[in-house]
Amino acid sequence: MKTIFDLRKEQDGELMEAIQRLYQEPLKVLTLGDQPITPCIGCWNCWLKTPGNCVMKDPMAESYFDYMNSDAVILLMDTAQGFIDHQAKAFLDRTIPHYLPYIEIVDGECHHFARYQNYPDMVFYFDTRDLTKQEEQVVEDYLYRTAYHFQSKATRIETNDGLQIRPLAPRKSKRQTVAFGSVGPMEKLVIYNGSPRRSGSNSTLILRNVAELLGKKVEIRDLKERDKWEEWAAAFQREEHVLFFMPLYVHAMPSHVMAFMERLQVSKGSISFFVQSGFPESSQSHYLEAYFEQLALRLGRIYLGTAIKGGMEGMQMRPQSGQTKIMEPLVKAIVALVFDGKFNPKDINRLASPVRMGLFMKTIFKILARFGLVNYFWDQQLKGNQAFEKRFDQPFKL
């Protein structure tokens, strides 16, 4: 079985018919573009309380059976602001129940273990009419990267003299094509907190420390407050300096952050980004960094750079002194940004280390795994939730 997931706002009957002819076999069609996909809130219940099952009850959750029992899933996506739009991003974010929280090392990077033996091939279609060539490459690279981590083969449907299917190839992210800029010392920096978690997120805790040090020089806005988006998007036009601070979510921004970014208009000023992730290596965030460079150009703003910090998972389980030690360099980088009008390159490079795990770190990881310490963090929570025996459940397997 092959399933089309149409995530677009407007359906195109001609395209759908052409895809049906391309495959020369019956295709199941699920239309989700006109139905809201609830954004992932990072609760981890699908890993730690109800293994394999998302707590959200919406059309996306109802489609899991079709997704997991398809030979291929054909994703028809809209683009916005030079990237896949928030609906498509929400769809990808909500696939995490199909994987386990446990980690293995692949080519110096952390990957989640598979929950199922097989995953569908991923076939992507996205409209390129409003994309620059560079943005198109960034989107394609991101989609390949996502399929790679989802343990799926990746192909793309293109409209060149009729529809064609092209396998996507591994490629390094097209990052650092835009140099970090600088401005003078900032009178005020507006920081958007992009964490989707309802409370107690690492992002919130870090930014609280930033606010304590910088006082009135920063204004922190939580993007979970959707009722203020219209006001904030209008204010963006006037605000001189803006920073987006967020966790990495399926190799890019959380979907609600993308939804807000879609509202932004070209304006003067600076823009910068800060991405923190649970994986220790910064390479996981490079595909998002590549997009942020293009977003700055699209919005006409001075790009001050993207700071990346890995290894943040479990920070709040450490004693207070350990939390402070982890947060200190992140806070320092933002303070320097405000007072100097630029990121300190040494600070940014230090934060981004390691880019990938070297031989020493991989050896340590293997030793810890041998003694059960790598998965201890997850196992303890599973046991506390009386879900340990169900941790390998495959609820959508035929």
C-alpha angles and dihedrals in degrees: 000000000000120000130201114211105197105200096167125116092229123038120223113210094192093054091047092051091048091052091049089053091046092061097036092211136086113282125198112229124208115184113206101151093093094045123074115246108212108237118245108258097199094243092140091213088133087063104032111026110019102020112215094003126099116222091222116100106206140110090280092060090046090057097057094094092054091046096052095043097050125101087216136007116211110205117200107195140183120223127219133178090003097306140069107295126252094264092058091043091051089052092054093044091054093057093077094097086072090069136058126246090234118107136223129179118245118177092339094311135102117250129180117243117251118257092198132045094235137025129198121258110256118230116188131201122179132164112249099188095105096037130096116227089255092051091048090055091047091053093046092048091049093050092049090050092051093050090047092057090043088058091240133129111249127218134162132218111222130187103224109141089331129338119317132179115222125184112235116235129212111264135167115255116269092239134146092035088126118057121231108261132206139216133183124281109303123243089198138001121201110211122196114207106215099185112130093203115111095224143352099029124162089238092056093048093049093047091048087060090048090053092050091055100040101034112179092005089081135046115195120205124189112220091208085077093085094170088071097050096097091051093045095046089053091047090052087071090064103033116102102204128029132174126189113208118188148143119256111259119191089333095310143047123313109267095248089057089054090049090057094044089056088067096056122108134204110281143151124266139061132302130194137171139214121195123188124184142179094235109088096222120080095212088084089070098046095095091055091046089055090055095047090056090056092044090057090053092047092052092046093237132138107260109225093180145257121275117204128197124177132184096059098129114116093012093136092053089066124089116268093262090054092049091051092050092053095045098043099081092046092051091045091054092054093045089052090049091056098044098037100032091232143060116265104242093214091052092048094048091047091051091050094055123146100038087183132356113270128209094277094053092044090052091051090048092053092050092049091047091052090058094044094249098121093065096033092100092057098037094054092054092046090052091047089054093046087241101110095104090052096047094111096044117143102201096174100046115121 
